[in-house]
Each structure stands twice: as C-alpha cells, then as structure tokens.
Short mmCIF file of N, CA and C in Angstrom, two decimals:
data_model
loop_
_atom_site.label_atom_id
_atom_site.label_comp_id
_atom_site.label_asym_id
_atom_site.label_seq_id
_atom_site.Cartn_x
_atom_site.Cartn_y
_atom_site.Cartn_z
N MET N 25 275.85 162.78 164.46
CA MET N 25 275.94 162.36 165.84
C MET N 25 277.31 162.71 166.42
N GLN N 26 278.01 163.60 165.74
CA GLN N 26 279.33 164.02 166.20
C GLN N 26 279.33 165.53 166.37
N HIS N 27 280.41 166.01 166.91
CA HIS N 27 280.59 167.45 167.13
C HIS N 27 280.36 168.19 165.81
N TRP N 28 279.89 169.44 165.90
CA TRP N 28 279.56 170.27 164.74
C TRP N 28 280.69 170.31 163.71
N ALA N 29 281.91 170.49 164.15
CA ALA N 29 283.04 170.59 163.21
C ALA N 29 283.20 169.30 162.41
N VAL N 30 283.03 168.17 163.06
CA VAL N 30 283.16 166.88 162.38
C VAL N 30 281.98 166.68 161.43
N TYR N 31 280.79 166.99 161.90
CA TYR N 31 279.60 166.88 161.06
C TYR N 31 279.75 167.74 159.80
N LYS N 32 280.18 168.97 159.99
CA LYS N 32 280.34 169.90 158.87
C LYS N 32 281.40 169.41 157.88
N LYS N 33 282.49 168.87 158.40
CA LYS N 33 283.56 168.34 157.56
C LYS N 33 283.05 167.24 156.63
N TRP N 34 282.32 166.27 157.19
CA TRP N 34 281.85 165.15 156.39
C TRP N 34 280.68 165.53 155.49
N THR N 35 279.87 166.48 155.93
CA THR N 35 278.79 166.99 155.08
C THR N 35 279.39 167.68 153.85
N GLU N 36 280.45 168.44 154.08
CA GLU N 36 281.12 169.12 152.96
C GLU N 36 281.70 168.12 151.99
N ARG N 37 282.35 167.09 152.49
CA ARG N 37 282.95 166.11 151.60
C ARG N 37 281.90 165.39 150.76
N TYR N 38 280.79 165.05 151.40
CA TYR N 38 279.70 164.40 150.66
C TYR N 38 279.10 165.37 149.65
N PHE N 39 278.93 166.63 150.04
CA PHE N 39 278.42 167.65 149.13
C PHE N 39 279.32 167.74 147.90
N PHE N 40 280.63 167.78 148.11
CA PHE N 40 281.57 167.87 146.98
C PHE N 40 281.42 166.68 146.04
N GLU N 41 281.20 165.48 146.58
CA GLU N 41 280.99 164.31 145.73
C GLU N 41 279.75 164.49 144.86
N VAL N 42 278.66 164.90 145.49
CA VAL N 42 277.39 165.06 144.77
C VAL N 42 277.47 166.24 143.80
N TYR N 43 278.11 167.32 144.21
CA TYR N 43 278.23 168.49 143.35
C TYR N 43 279.13 168.20 142.15
N THR N 44 280.17 167.41 142.36
CA THR N 44 281.03 166.98 141.26
C THR N 44 280.23 166.17 140.24
N ALA N 45 279.41 165.26 140.74
CA ALA N 45 278.57 164.46 139.84
C ALA N 45 277.64 165.37 139.04
N PHE N 46 277.09 166.39 139.67
CA PHE N 46 276.22 167.34 138.97
C PHE N 46 277.02 168.11 137.91
N GLN N 47 278.19 168.60 138.28
CA GLN N 47 279.02 169.37 137.36
C GLN N 47 279.44 168.53 136.15
N GLN N 48 279.62 167.23 136.37
CA GLN N 48 280.03 166.33 135.29
C GLN N 48 278.85 165.77 134.50
N GLY N 49 277.64 166.17 134.87
CA GLY N 49 276.46 165.71 134.16
C GLY N 49 276.00 164.31 134.52
N ARG N 50 276.50 163.77 135.62
CA ARG N 50 276.10 162.43 136.04
C ARG N 50 274.82 162.43 136.87
N THR N 51 274.35 163.59 137.25
CA THR N 51 273.06 163.75 137.92
C THR N 51 272.44 165.05 137.45
N GLN N 52 271.14 165.10 137.45
CA GLN N 52 270.44 166.27 136.94
C GLN N 52 270.18 167.34 137.99
N GLN N 53 270.21 166.95 139.26
CA GLN N 53 269.86 167.88 140.33
C GLN N 53 271.08 168.59 140.90
N ASP N 54 270.99 169.90 140.96
CA ASP N 54 272.03 170.73 141.57
C ASP N 54 271.87 170.64 143.09
N PRO N 55 272.82 170.01 143.80
CA PRO N 55 272.66 169.85 145.24
C PRO N 55 272.65 171.16 146.01
N SER N 56 273.20 172.22 145.44
CA SER N 56 273.20 173.49 146.15
C SER N 56 271.79 174.03 146.32
N VAL N 57 270.86 173.55 145.49
CA VAL N 57 269.48 174.00 145.56
C VAL N 57 268.73 173.33 146.72
N PHE N 58 269.03 172.05 146.97
CA PHE N 58 268.26 171.30 147.97
C PHE N 58 269.05 170.90 149.22
N TRP N 59 270.33 171.16 149.26
CA TRP N 59 271.18 170.62 150.32
C TRP N 59 270.77 171.11 151.72
N TYR N 60 270.49 172.39 151.86
CA TYR N 60 270.13 172.91 153.17
C TYR N 60 268.90 172.18 153.72
N LYS N 61 267.84 172.17 152.95
CA LYS N 61 266.60 171.54 153.40
C LYS N 61 266.77 170.03 153.60
N SER N 62 267.49 169.41 152.72
CA SER N 62 267.71 167.96 152.79
C SER N 62 268.46 167.56 154.06
N GLU N 63 269.49 168.30 154.40
CA GLU N 63 270.26 168.01 155.62
C GLU N 63 269.40 168.21 156.87
N LEU N 64 268.64 169.28 156.89
CA LEU N 64 267.76 169.55 158.02
C LEU N 64 266.74 168.43 158.18
N GLN N 65 266.17 168.02 157.08
CA GLN N 65 265.18 166.93 157.10
C GLN N 65 265.82 165.62 157.54
N HIS N 66 267.03 165.34 157.07
CA HIS N 66 267.74 164.11 157.46
C HIS N 66 267.99 164.07 158.97
N LEU N 67 268.41 165.20 159.51
CA LEU N 67 268.62 165.27 160.96
C LEU N 67 267.32 165.06 161.72
N GLU N 68 266.26 165.73 161.28
CA GLU N 68 264.96 165.66 161.96
C GLU N 68 264.32 164.28 161.86
N GLU N 69 264.36 163.70 160.68
CA GLU N 69 263.60 162.47 160.43
C GLU N 69 264.37 161.18 160.65
N HIS N 70 265.69 161.25 160.61
CA HIS N 70 266.48 160.02 160.71
C HIS N 70 267.45 160.01 161.89
N ILE N 71 268.31 161.01 161.93
CA ILE N 71 269.40 160.99 162.92
C ILE N 71 268.88 161.16 164.34
N ILE N 72 268.07 162.17 164.59
CA ILE N 72 267.58 162.39 165.95
C ILE N 72 266.70 161.23 166.42
N PRO N 73 265.76 160.73 165.60
CA PRO N 73 265.00 159.56 166.04
C PRO N 73 265.88 158.33 166.30
N LEU N 74 266.92 158.14 165.49
CA LEU N 74 267.85 157.04 165.72
C LEU N 74 268.55 157.19 167.06
N CYS N 75 269.00 158.39 167.35
CA CYS N 75 269.67 158.65 168.63
C CYS N 75 268.72 158.41 169.81
N LYS N 76 267.47 158.83 169.65
CA LYS N 76 266.49 158.61 170.72
C LYS N 76 266.23 157.13 170.93
N SER N 77 266.18 156.38 169.84
CA SER N 77 265.99 154.92 169.95
C SER N 77 267.19 154.27 170.63
N MET N 78 268.39 154.69 170.26
CA MET N 78 269.59 154.14 170.89
C MET N 78 269.60 154.46 172.37
N GLN N 79 269.20 155.67 172.71
CA GLN N 79 269.14 156.09 174.11
C GLN N 79 268.12 155.25 174.88
N LYS N 80 266.94 155.08 174.32
CA LYS N 80 265.87 154.32 174.96
C LYS N 80 266.27 152.86 175.17
N LEU N 81 266.94 152.29 174.18
CA LEU N 81 267.34 150.89 174.25
C LEU N 81 268.63 150.67 175.05
N GLY N 82 269.30 151.75 175.40
CA GLY N 82 270.54 151.64 176.16
C GLY N 82 271.74 151.24 175.32
N VAL N 83 271.58 151.38 174.00
CA VAL N 83 272.68 151.05 173.10
C VAL N 83 273.80 152.06 173.28
N PHE N 84 275.04 151.60 173.37
CA PHE N 84 276.22 152.42 173.54
C PHE N 84 276.27 153.14 174.89
N GLY N 85 275.45 152.72 175.84
CA GLY N 85 275.50 153.28 177.19
C GLY N 85 275.27 154.78 177.20
N ASN N 86 276.09 155.49 177.95
CA ASN N 86 275.95 156.95 178.06
C ASN N 86 276.31 157.68 176.77
N SER N 87 276.99 157.02 175.88
CA SER N 87 277.35 157.65 174.61
C SER N 87 276.11 158.01 173.81
N ALA N 88 275.03 157.25 173.97
CA ALA N 88 273.80 157.57 173.25
C ALA N 88 273.29 158.95 173.65
N ASP N 89 273.45 159.32 174.92
CA ASP N 89 273.05 160.66 175.37
C ASP N 89 273.88 161.72 174.64
N GLU N 90 275.16 161.45 174.52
CA GLU N 90 276.06 162.38 173.84
C GLU N 90 275.71 162.49 172.36
N TYR N 91 275.41 161.37 171.72
CA TYR N 91 275.03 161.39 170.31
C TYR N 91 273.76 162.22 170.10
N LEU N 92 272.78 162.04 170.98
CA LEU N 92 271.55 162.81 170.86
C LEU N 92 271.81 164.30 171.05
N ALA N 93 272.66 164.62 172.01
CA ALA N 93 272.99 166.03 172.26
C ALA N 93 273.68 166.64 171.03
N PHE N 94 274.63 165.92 170.45
CA PHE N 94 275.31 166.41 169.25
C PHE N 94 274.34 166.56 168.09
N ALA N 95 273.48 165.57 167.89
CA ALA N 95 272.53 165.62 166.78
C ALA N 95 271.58 166.80 166.93
N THR N 96 271.10 167.01 168.14
CA THR N 96 270.19 168.12 168.40
C THR N 96 270.88 169.46 168.20
N THR N 97 272.10 169.57 168.69
CA THR N 97 272.88 170.79 168.53
C THR N 97 273.19 171.04 167.05
N ASN N 98 273.55 169.99 166.34
CA ASN N 98 273.85 170.12 164.91
C ASN N 98 272.62 170.57 164.13
N LYS N 99 271.46 170.04 164.50
CA LYS N 99 270.22 170.45 163.82
C LYS N 99 269.97 171.94 164.04
N ALA N 100 270.13 172.39 165.29
CA ALA N 100 269.93 173.81 165.60
C ALA N 100 270.94 174.68 164.86
N GLN N 101 272.18 174.24 164.85
CA GLN N 101 273.24 175.00 164.17
C GLN N 101 272.98 175.04 162.66
N TRP N 102 272.58 173.89 162.10
CA TRP N 102 272.29 173.83 160.66
C TRP N 102 271.09 174.72 160.32
N ALA N 103 270.09 174.73 161.18
CA ALA N 103 268.90 175.55 160.93
C ALA N 103 269.26 177.03 160.85
N THR N 104 270.21 177.47 161.66
CA THR N 104 270.56 178.89 161.67
C THR N 104 271.65 179.25 160.66
N SER N 105 272.56 178.33 160.38
CA SER N 105 273.68 178.70 159.50
C SER N 105 273.87 177.79 158.30
N GLY N 106 273.01 176.81 158.12
CA GLY N 106 273.16 175.85 157.03
C GLY N 106 273.15 176.48 155.64
N ALA N 107 272.30 177.46 155.43
CA ALA N 107 272.24 178.11 154.11
C ALA N 107 273.58 178.77 153.78
N GLU N 108 274.17 179.41 154.77
CA GLU N 108 275.48 180.04 154.56
C GLU N 108 276.57 178.98 154.37
N VAL N 109 276.45 177.87 155.07
CA VAL N 109 277.42 176.78 154.92
C VAL N 109 277.36 176.23 153.50
N VAL N 110 276.15 176.05 152.98
CA VAL N 110 276.01 175.55 151.60
C VAL N 110 276.64 176.53 150.62
N GLN N 111 276.37 177.81 150.78
CA GLN N 111 276.98 178.80 149.87
C GLN N 111 278.49 178.78 149.99
N SER N 112 278.98 178.63 151.19
CA SER N 112 280.43 178.55 151.41
C SER N 112 281.02 177.32 150.72
N MET N 113 280.31 176.20 150.77
CA MET N 113 280.79 174.98 150.12
C MET N 113 280.82 175.16 148.60
N VAL N 114 279.81 175.80 148.05
CA VAL N 114 279.79 176.07 146.60
C VAL N 114 280.97 176.98 146.24
N ASP N 115 281.16 178.04 147.02
CA ASP N 115 282.28 178.96 146.75
C ASP N 115 283.62 178.24 146.87
N LYS N 116 283.75 177.40 147.86
CA LYS N 116 285.00 176.65 148.05
C LYS N 116 285.22 175.70 146.88
N PHE N 117 284.18 175.05 146.43
CA PHE N 117 284.27 174.14 145.29
C PHE N 117 284.78 174.86 144.05
N HIS N 118 284.32 176.07 143.85
CA HIS N 118 284.71 176.84 142.67
C HIS N 118 285.97 177.67 142.89
N GLY N 119 286.64 177.47 144.00
CA GLY N 119 287.90 178.14 144.26
C GLY N 119 287.78 179.58 144.70
N LYS N 120 286.60 180.01 145.10
CA LYS N 120 286.41 181.38 145.54
C LYS N 120 286.84 181.59 146.99
N ILE N 121 286.98 180.48 147.71
CA ILE N 121 287.45 180.54 149.09
C ILE N 121 288.73 179.73 149.17
N GLU N 122 289.75 180.33 149.71
CA GLU N 122 291.03 179.64 149.84
C GLU N 122 290.93 178.59 150.94
N THR N 123 291.43 177.39 150.66
CA THR N 123 291.40 176.32 151.65
C THR N 123 292.78 176.16 152.27
N LYS N 124 292.79 175.58 153.46
CA LYS N 124 294.06 175.34 154.14
C LYS N 124 294.81 174.22 153.43
N SER N 125 296.13 174.30 153.48
CA SER N 125 296.94 173.24 152.91
C SER N 125 296.89 172.03 153.83
N LYS N 126 297.30 170.87 153.33
CA LYS N 126 297.34 169.66 154.15
C LYS N 126 298.20 169.86 155.38
N ALA N 127 299.32 170.56 155.24
CA ALA N 127 300.22 170.80 156.37
C ALA N 127 299.53 171.63 157.45
N ASP N 128 298.74 172.62 157.04
CA ASP N 128 298.01 173.45 158.02
C ASP N 128 296.95 172.64 158.72
N GLN N 129 296.33 171.69 158.03
CA GLN N 129 295.26 170.89 158.63
C GLN N 129 295.79 169.91 159.66
N ILE N 130 297.03 169.48 159.54
CA ILE N 130 297.61 168.50 160.46
C ILE N 130 297.87 169.13 161.81
N THR N 131 298.29 170.38 161.84
CA THR N 131 298.62 171.01 163.11
C THR N 131 297.41 171.51 163.84
#
C-alpha cells in the first residue's frame, strides 16, 4: 500500500529473511521458486481487497484512495518485473550485485 520503491525495499528484506532460513536449513522451500507468484497472489487476494474495503468504509479518509492506487500500481509493476526483481534479490543475497553502503543510502 506504499510507493513501489518502499514496497520493493520491504519485500526484499522479507525475502532475505525467508531465504536465509532456507539456506540455513530451517525451511524446506526455496522462496526464489515461489516468491514471484506468491507476492502477486498476496496483492490480488489480500492487499487490493483490503484497500477497497478501507475505501468503501471511509477508513483513513482520502488516504484509502492513495493506498488502493499504490497497491494496484505495485501489482501491475510486480506482474511485469517481479520475476526479474526476485532474480536480482537472489543475486544480491549471494553477493553478485554490489549494494550501496549505509552512507550512500542516507543521502
């Protein structure tokens, strides 16, 4: 329900938690196999309906409209680029993609 960059940031962090658990043998399922479809399904079945309910009920006033717009945009963006995002997250996890330093992220 937030801007794409924020959604992607938190999705990546959650992916890293789940992927770490897989790498350490604490879960049997490799999230890189199901993450794309799972995120798309979560947006379709949970987030967008929640936003529509909030909008209908008037919860959060006009912000509900914004949340729905972000959720819908994120779903469309994930549908077109989610598979590449997942591969990028796997590569980043394994150090194949250089990440910005904390100092670079602050500015």
